Amino acid sequence: MVGRRFRFLRKLGLPGHGHRYEVLERDEEEALVDEQLGQKAMDKEKAVPALPPKEACKCHNADLARALCVDLDNGLSEFAVAQRRLVHGWNEFIADNTEPVWKKYLDQFKNPLILLLLGSALVSVLTKEYEDAISIAMAVLIVVTVAFVQEYRSEKSLEELTKLVPPECNCIRDGKLQRMLARNLVPGDVVALSIGDRIPADIRLTEVTDLLVDESSFTGEAEPCSKTDAPLADSGGLSTLNNIVFMGTLVQCGKGQGVVIGTGEKSQFGEVFRMMQAEETPKTPLQKSMDKLGKQLTLFSFGIIGLLMLLGWAQGKPLLSMFTIGVSLAVAAIPEGLPIVVTVTLVLGVLRMAKKRVMVKKLPIVETLGCCNVICSDKTGTLTANEMTVTQLVTSDGLLAEVSGVGYNGTGTVRLLPTKEALKEFANVSVGRLVEAGCVANNAALGENRVMGQPTEGALLALAMKMDLGHVKDLYIRREEIPFSSEQKWMAVRCSLKSEDGDDVYFMKGAFEEVIRCCGLYNHGGISLPLTPQQKAFWLQEEKRMGSLGLRVLALASGPELGRLTFLGLAGIIDPPRPGVKEAIQLLSAAGVAVKMVTGDALETALAIGRNIGLCDGQLQAMSGEEVEGAEQGALAAHLEQVSVFYRTSPKHKVKIIKALQESGAVVAMTGDGVNDAVALKSADIGIAMGQTGTDVSKEAADMVLVDDDFSAIMDAVEEGKGIFHNIKNFVRFQLSTSISALSLIALSTVCDLPSPLNAMQILWVNIIMDGPPAQSLGVEPVDRDTLGQPPRSVQDTILSRGLVLRVLMSAAIIISGTLFIFWKEIPEDKASTPRTTTMTFTCFVFFDLFNALSCRSQTKLISELGFLRNHMFVYSVLGSVLGQLAVIYVPPLQKVFQTEGLGALDLLLLTGLASSVFIFSELLKLCERRCTQAKALPCREEMRLTRRPQP
């Protein structure tokens, strides 16, 4: 038996065929064992539950790790994540409240006017007027289909708006810190949290450093909640669980680490999400004004239509015929599509912005963009690239070093000046200690030429790598951290060496004027000497010199106590202006939008960057945060117009600047990316956050997100906002002129005791054109290139301006006059309505409508300047309408429905020539207005030229 190995039986012989067995080979045996073990591992991972917060809060770290089967240091493996996702799904919410499409379609028939038309069709059946009944039913079907397509398109467009920049998080998997989408998280994942992060799931904290979390979106409490990593003895309400952070809340201060205990629908935010689904999205001010306008026009139309029906009945006309015409006229004249098209136009504009990498979170902002006349922009990461690189070092004992190489890697060299000696490690003690402090007082991590954390800290890590000091951080054990805040302007860590039992040492970095206050000594070749006023003056001069070169200057220090630190020197970090920023500022300034830079940097740095990006053509006036704080609100508002650079500002200074500008009547946009910008973003009329470098806190507070952090994209957004408003005005002009024309045409014929120029089916066909593709296409007219050059419009400006009302009435008067002329020309002497009379009148009205739509494409530009083919949707919709009209005239089945007859070529030429008069008159009016504007502007220009001429 020696040497024989135990074998597994794989196959048993079938009954009746003898008992034959087949043995497994070694590799097959191992594969079977692996398969069995793998199945056990899969079952184990799938059995890991999501822990309720009230249970997780009582667990110690070891118990928590055991319950969720996770190593708290290395995180989950990809295998474990894949198995758990099969059970728990993605960390996201799916709205499951959508009605079926067929139900939405049938809901269109609940419209009272549609029900009245169907009632009219039913009466026609009862009176054996079957042709009329079929005609009305077909027309209703077409009208309902057009309305359904409009609303369905609007809903689908709004759904697209929810797909904004997806939230991300820092997660430890397979022992590596990774940046990933929050939707990838599963229960048991280890997540690292830092200042500005949005909590990606329900998390039980295992490590905490001064962690403050804003839970106002969850609990309603305005004050941030202090968090701990200690287990709780007893669990009260959710707001008392201080070692749990909940999905959707925001890290205001400090950092932490924890284990995911609940994702998606199983998180506490799941209940909030379900409540959110029940709430309808509030309407924008423009939508509300369109609703109000629509209701006013509806009441007016109903009043007119009611009088017409009574008058027609009194004149002895058939009651059913007058009822059908009245209801059809109501369907056509009442602009029920007005709010829908406004919504579609706004949403399509937002989606166009999304293609330009600008995400709009709130629909009303689209309206506000065209009114914006001041942009207050944060410097770092917005006007500048936020790709930090240390380029200069000044040690506390006066040594100067230059640093080469760019990017978040160790490529480059640190050279001592003027000798150009390359420095490594502690070859020069003063430079080495300066670099060491920047590396140890640091929370960033580098990987694949990108930084996870603050770019400034990434630049200091890259500097340490260039001097082969990247490992120095691992020599220390961090005992405490005092995180950076915009008020104190510094951060510090308390550490001790791993290899020694010596005293703890503090490392600090921050703004020079703040760091120097904590120092009583300075380093001179490794020896600490008392600070002198002369030394302080020298370093202050060096800081100003570096700032004037556009460098961001950080001071570094170390020592046993915060009040007795040793000053180590200065590091100059360059952050170059973003490509395209200078050109964008020039274009915005030309369009009447003032750009102001608001930064926490020193005066010299702020002015250098301001000149580089062309603020105020280099003629800069600056104001410090302290000056802003000391100024009275009224006096500040008057002074701010001349100031283009604000330096050494804190969050409260930014808010005060915005409030003062708003008091002066400005519509203010604020850009920012940090936690310190959140309050200002919320206070501004338009808050704009950065998509890549922006914290989740800033994105939450903002109304818009620049996905690529590209400042020049703001210019595109402002241009789009102006264009959308113009398109809505064009659409409103078209709809109102058509409604007034249709109402007036029937009213005049009824008052004059004439037969109706249009029958019910023809009126409904006009409604399809008025609410259908030709009207919709006006809402997607491409933005005029000259739009950006126009000054921002006033917030008080309404859609129905005096000029627009006059244009509407002018177009309506021409359409009514031309159509009545054709009606008068074609009506027989006995005033009886014939198919030819209604066909000519009907076709004339439709052609007038299409030429009117062509003239409504722009309020100021001629069609030759716009281009006939620029708006492809308009071209296709007009061609479709013309072909549809010809089908109504010439296709026999449709002739019966619409009671029409074929027209000759000369008839069509006559109608086309007459209908074009509304377009020609509109173009001539634009030309006259332009000449008048130029004539008024000429004396002003001459006066300006004379005032600029030098006096003898």
CSV table of C-alpha atoms in Angstrom, one decimal, residues 268-485:
chain,number,residue,atom,x,y,z
A,268,GLN,CA,-30.4,55.5,6.2
A,269,PHE,CA,-30.5,57.9,3.3
A,270,GLY,CA,-32.7,55.3,1.5
A,271,GLU,CA,-35.7,56.5,3.5
A,272,VAL,CA,-34.9,60.1,2.6
A,273,PHE,CA,-34.6,59.2,-1.1
A,274,ARG,CA,-38.0,57.6,-1.1
A,275,MET,CA,-39.4,60.8,0.4
A,276,MET,CA,-37.6,62.8,-2.3
A,277,GLN,CA,-39.2,60.7,-5.0
A,278,ALA,CA,-42.6,61.7,-3.8
A,279,GLU,CA,-41.8,65.4,-4.1
A,280,GLU,CA,-42.2,67.2,-7.4
A,281,THR,CA,-39.4,69.4,-8.7
A,282,PRO,CA,-40.4,73.0,-8.1
A,283,LYS,CA,-41.0,75.1,-11.2
A,284,THR,CA,-38.6,77.9,-12.3
A,285,PRO,CA,-39.6,81.5,-12.1
A,286,LEU,CA,-39.8,81.6,-15.9
A,287,GLN,CA,-42.1,78.5,-16.0
A,288,LYS,CA,-44.3,80.0,-13.3
A,289,SER,CA,-44.6,83.3,-15.3
A,290,MET,CA,-45.4,81.2,-18.5
A,291,ASP,CA,-48.1,79.3,-16.5
A,292,LYS,CA,-49.6,82.6,-15.3
A,293,LEU,CA,-49.5,84.0,-18.9
A,294,GLY,CA,-51.1,80.7,-20.2
A,295,LYS,CA,-53.9,80.9,-17.6
A,296,GLN,CA,-54.6,84.6,-18.4
A,297,LEU,CA,-54.8,83.8,-22.1
A,298,THR,CA,-57.0,80.8,-21.4
A,299,LEU,CA,-59.5,82.9,-19.5
A,300,PHE,CA,-59.4,85.6,-22.2
A,301,SER,CA,-59.8,82.9,-25.0
A,302,PHE,CA,-62.7,81.2,-23.2
A,303,GLY,CA,-64.5,84.5,-22.8
A,304,ILE,CA,-64.1,85.3,-26.5
A,305,ILE,CA,-65.1,81.8,-27.6
A,306,GLY,CA,-68.1,81.8,-25.4
A,307,LEU,CA,-69.4,85.1,-26.9
A,308,LEU,CA,-68.7,83.8,-30.4
A,309,MET,CA,-70.7,80.7,-29.8
A,310,LEU,CA,-73.6,82.7,-28.3
A,311,LEU,CA,-73.5,85.2,-31.2
A,312,GLY,CA,-73.4,82.4,-33.8
A,313,TRP,CA,-76.3,80.6,-32.1
A,314,ALA,CA,-78.3,83.9,-32.1
A,315,GLN,CA,-77.6,84.3,-35.8
A,316,GLY,CA,-79.2,80.9,-36.4
A,317,LYS,CA,-76.1,78.9,-37.1
A,318,PRO,CA,-76.3,75.1,-36.2
A,319,LEU,CA,-75.6,74.8,-32.4
A,320,LEU,CA,-73.5,71.6,-32.9
A,321,SER,CA,-71.4,73.2,-35.6
A,322,MET,CA,-70.7,76.3,-33.4
A,323,PHE,CA,-69.9,74.0,-30.4
A,324,THR,CA,-67.4,72.0,-32.4
A,325,ILE,CA,-65.8,75.1,-33.9
A,326,GLY,CA,-65.7,76.7,-30.5
A,327,VAL,CA,-64.0,73.8,-28.8
A,328,SER,CA,-61.6,73.4,-31.7
A,329,LEU,CA,-60.7,77.1,-31.5
A,330,ALA,CA,-60.2,76.7,-27.7
A,331,VAL,CA,-57.7,73.8,-28.4
A,332,ALA,CA,-55.9,75.9,-31.0
A,333,ALA,CA,-56.0,79.3,-29.3
A,334,ILE,CA,-55.2,78.3,-25.7
A,335,PRO,CA,-51.4,78.0,-25.5
A,336,GLU,CA,-51.3,74.9,-23.3
A,337,GLY,CA,-48.0,73.9,-24.9
A,338,LEU,CA,-46.3,77.2,-23.6
A,339,PRO,CA,-45.0,75.9,-20.3
A,340,ILE,CA,-44.0,72.5,-21.8
A,341,VAL,CA,-41.9,74.1,-24.6
A,342,VAL,CA,-40.3,76.5,-22.0
A,343,THR,CA,-39.3,73.4,-20.0
A,344,VAL,CA,-38.0,71.6,-23.0
A,345,THR,CA,-36.0,74.6,-24.2
A,346,LEU,CA,-34.5,75.1,-20.7
A,347,VAL,CA,-33.6,71.4,-20.4
A,348,LEU,CA,-32.2,71.1,-23.9
A,349,GLY,CA,-30.0,74.2,-23.2
A,350,VAL,CA,-28.8,72.5,-20.0
A,351,LEU,CA,-27.9,69.3,-22.0
A,352,ARG,CA,-26.0,71.4,-24.6
A,353,MET,CA,-24.1,72.9,-21.6
A,354,ALA,CA,-23.4,69.3,-20.4
A,355,LYS,CA,-21.7,68.6,-23.8
A,356,LYS,CA,-19.5,71.6,-23.1
A,357,ARG,CA,-18.6,70.0,-19.7
A,358,VAL,CA,-20.8,72.3,-17.6
A,359,MET,CA,-23.3,70.6,-15.4
A,360,VAL,CA,-26.3,72.6,-14.2
A,361,LYS,CA,-27.9,71.2,-11.1
A,362,LYS,CA,-30.8,73.6,-10.8
A,363,LEU,CA,-32.9,74.6,-13.8
A,364,PRO,CA,-33.7,78.3,-12.7
A,365,ILE,CA,-29.9,79.0,-13.0
A,366,VAL,CA,-30.3,78.8,-16.8
A,367,GLU,CA,-32.4,82.0,-16.6
A,368,THR,CA,-30.1,83.7,-14.2
A,369,LEU,CA,-27.0,83.1,-16.3
A,370,GLY,CA,-28.1,85.7,-18.9
A,371,CYS,CA,-28.4,88.4,-16.1
A,372,CYS,CA,-24.9,87.7,-14.5
A,373,ASN,CA,-22.7,90.8,-14.6
A,374,VAL,CA,-20.1,90.0,-11.9
A,375,ILE,CA,-18.0,86.9,-11.5
A,376,CYS,CA,-16.1,86.5,-8.2
A,377,SER,CA,-13.6,83.7,-8.8
A,378,ASP,CA,-11.4,81.8,-6.5
A,379,LYS,CA,-7.8,81.7,-7.7
A,380,THR,CA,-6.4,78.3,-7.0
A,381,GLY,CA,-7.8,75.5,-9.2
A,382,THR,CA,-10.1,77.9,-11.0
A,383,LEU,CA,-8.1,80.7,-12.6
A,384,THR,CA,-5.0,78.6,-12.2
A,385,ALA,CA,-4.3,75.0,-13.1
A,386,ASN,CA,-4.0,73.7,-9.6
A,387,GLU,CA,-1.0,71.6,-10.7
A,388,MET,CA,1.4,72.7,-8.0
A,389,THR,CA,5.2,72.4,-8.3
A,390,VAL,CA,7.8,73.7,-5.8
A,391,THR,CA,10.3,75.8,-7.8
A,392,GLN,CA,12.1,77.8,-5.1
A,393,LEU,CA,13.3,77.2,-1.5
A,394,VAL,CA,14.7,79.8,1.0
A,395,THR,CA,16.1,78.4,4.2
A,396,SER,CA,15.9,80.2,7.5
A,397,ASP,CA,19.7,80.8,7.3
A,398,GLY,CA,19.4,82.6,3.9
A,399,LEU,CA,20.3,79.7,1.5
A,400,LEU,CA,18.5,79.7,-1.8
A,401,ALA,CA,17.7,76.6,-3.8
A,402,GLU,CA,16.0,76.1,-7.2
A,403,VAL,CA,13.9,73.0,-8.0
A,404,SER,CA,13.4,71.5,-11.5
A,405,GLY,CA,10.9,69.1,-12.8
A,406,VAL,CA,7.1,69.3,-13.0
A,407,GLY,CA,4.3,66.9,-12.1
A,408,TYR,CA,3.5,64.8,-9.0
A,409,ASN,CA,6.6,62.6,-9.2
A,410,GLY,CA,10.3,62.5,-8.3
A,411,THR,CA,11.6,63.6,-11.6
A,412,GLY,CA,13.8,66.7,-11.1
A,413,THR,CA,16.6,68.0,-9.0
A,414,VAL,CA,17.1,70.4,-6.1
A,415,ARG,CA,20.2,72.6,-6.7
A,416,LEU,CA,21.8,75.1,-4.2
A,417,LEU,CA,22.4,78.5,-5.7
A,418,PRO,CA,24.7,79.9,-6.9
A,419,THR,CA,26.9,76.8,-6.9
A,420,LYS,CA,24.2,74.6,-8.7
A,421,GLU,CA,25.2,71.8,-6.4
A,422,ALA,CA,22.6,69.0,-6.5
A,423,LEU,CA,21.3,68.1,-3.1
A,424,LYS,CA,20.1,64.7,-1.8
A,425,GLU,CA,18.8,63.7,1.6
A,426,PHE,CA,20.5,65.7,4.4
A,427,ALA,CA,23.6,66.7,2.4
A,428,ASN,CA,22.6,70.2,3.4
A,429,VAL,CA,21.0,70.2,6.8
A,430,SER,CA,19.0,73.4,6.4
A,431,VAL,CA,17.5,72.4,3.1
A,432,GLY,CA,16.9,68.8,4.3
A,433,ARG,CA,15.1,69.9,7.5
A,434,LEU,CA,12.9,72.3,5.4
A,435,VAL,CA,11.9,69.5,3.0
A,436,GLU,CA,11.4,67.0,5.8
A,437,ALA,CA,8.9,69.3,7.5
A,438,GLY,CA,6.9,69.6,4.3
A,439,CYS,CA,6.8,65.8,3.9
A,440,VAL,CA,5.8,64.9,7.5
A,441,ALA,CA,3.1,67.6,7.9
A,442,ASN,CA,1.3,66.2,5.0
A,443,ASN,CA,-1.9,64.1,4.3
A,444,ALA,CA,-1.6,63.6,0.6
A,445,ALA,CA,-0.5,60.5,-1.4
A,446,LEU,CA,1.0,60.2,-4.8
A,447,GLY,CA,0.4,57.6,-7.5
A,448,GLU,CA,0.8,57.5,-11.3
A,449,ASN,CA,1.6,61.2,-11.5
A,450,ARG,CA,-1.6,62.2,-9.7
A,451,VAL,CA,-2.3,63.3,-6.2
A,452,MET,CA,-4.9,62.0,-3.8
A,453,GLY,CA,-5.4,64.9,-1.4
A,454,GLN,CA,-4.5,68.6,-1.6
A,455,PRO,CA,-2.3,69.6,-4.6
A,456,THR,CA,-0.2,71.8,-2.4
A,457,GLU,CA,0.7,68.8,-0.2
A,458,GLY,CA,1.3,66.7,-3.3
A,459,ALA,CA,3.9,69.3,-4.5
A,460,LEU,CA,5.7,69.0,-1.1
A,461,LEU,CA,5.8,65.2,-1.4
A,462,ALA,CA,7.2,65.4,-5.0
A,463,LEU,CA,9.9,67.8,-3.6
A,464,ALA,CA,10.8,65.2,-0.9
A,465,MET,CA,11.0,62.5,-3.6
A,466,LYS,CA,13.4,64.6,-5.6
A,467,MET,CA,15.7,64.7,-2.6
A,468,ASP,CA,15.3,61.0,-1.8
A,469,LEU,CA,13.4,62.0,1.3
A,470,GLY,CA,10.1,60.4,0.3
A,471,HIS,CA,10.5,57.8,3.0
A,472,VAL,CA,11.1,60.3,5.9
A,473,LYS,CA,7.3,60.4,6.7
A,474,ASP,CA,7.4,56.7,7.5
A,475,LEU,CA,10.1,57.3,10.2
A,476,TYR,CA,7.6,59.0,12.4
A,477,ILE,CA,4.4,57.9,14.3
A,478,ARG,CA,1.8,60.6,14.1
A,479,ARG,CA,0.3,61.3,17.5
A,480,GLU,CA,-2.0,64.2,16.8
A,481,GLU,CA,-3.0,66.5,13.9
A,482,ILE,CA,-4.3,70.1,14.0
A,483,PRO,CA,-6.0,70.4,10.7
A,484,PHE,CA,-5.8,73.4,8.4
A,485,SER,CA,-8.6,75.9,8.5
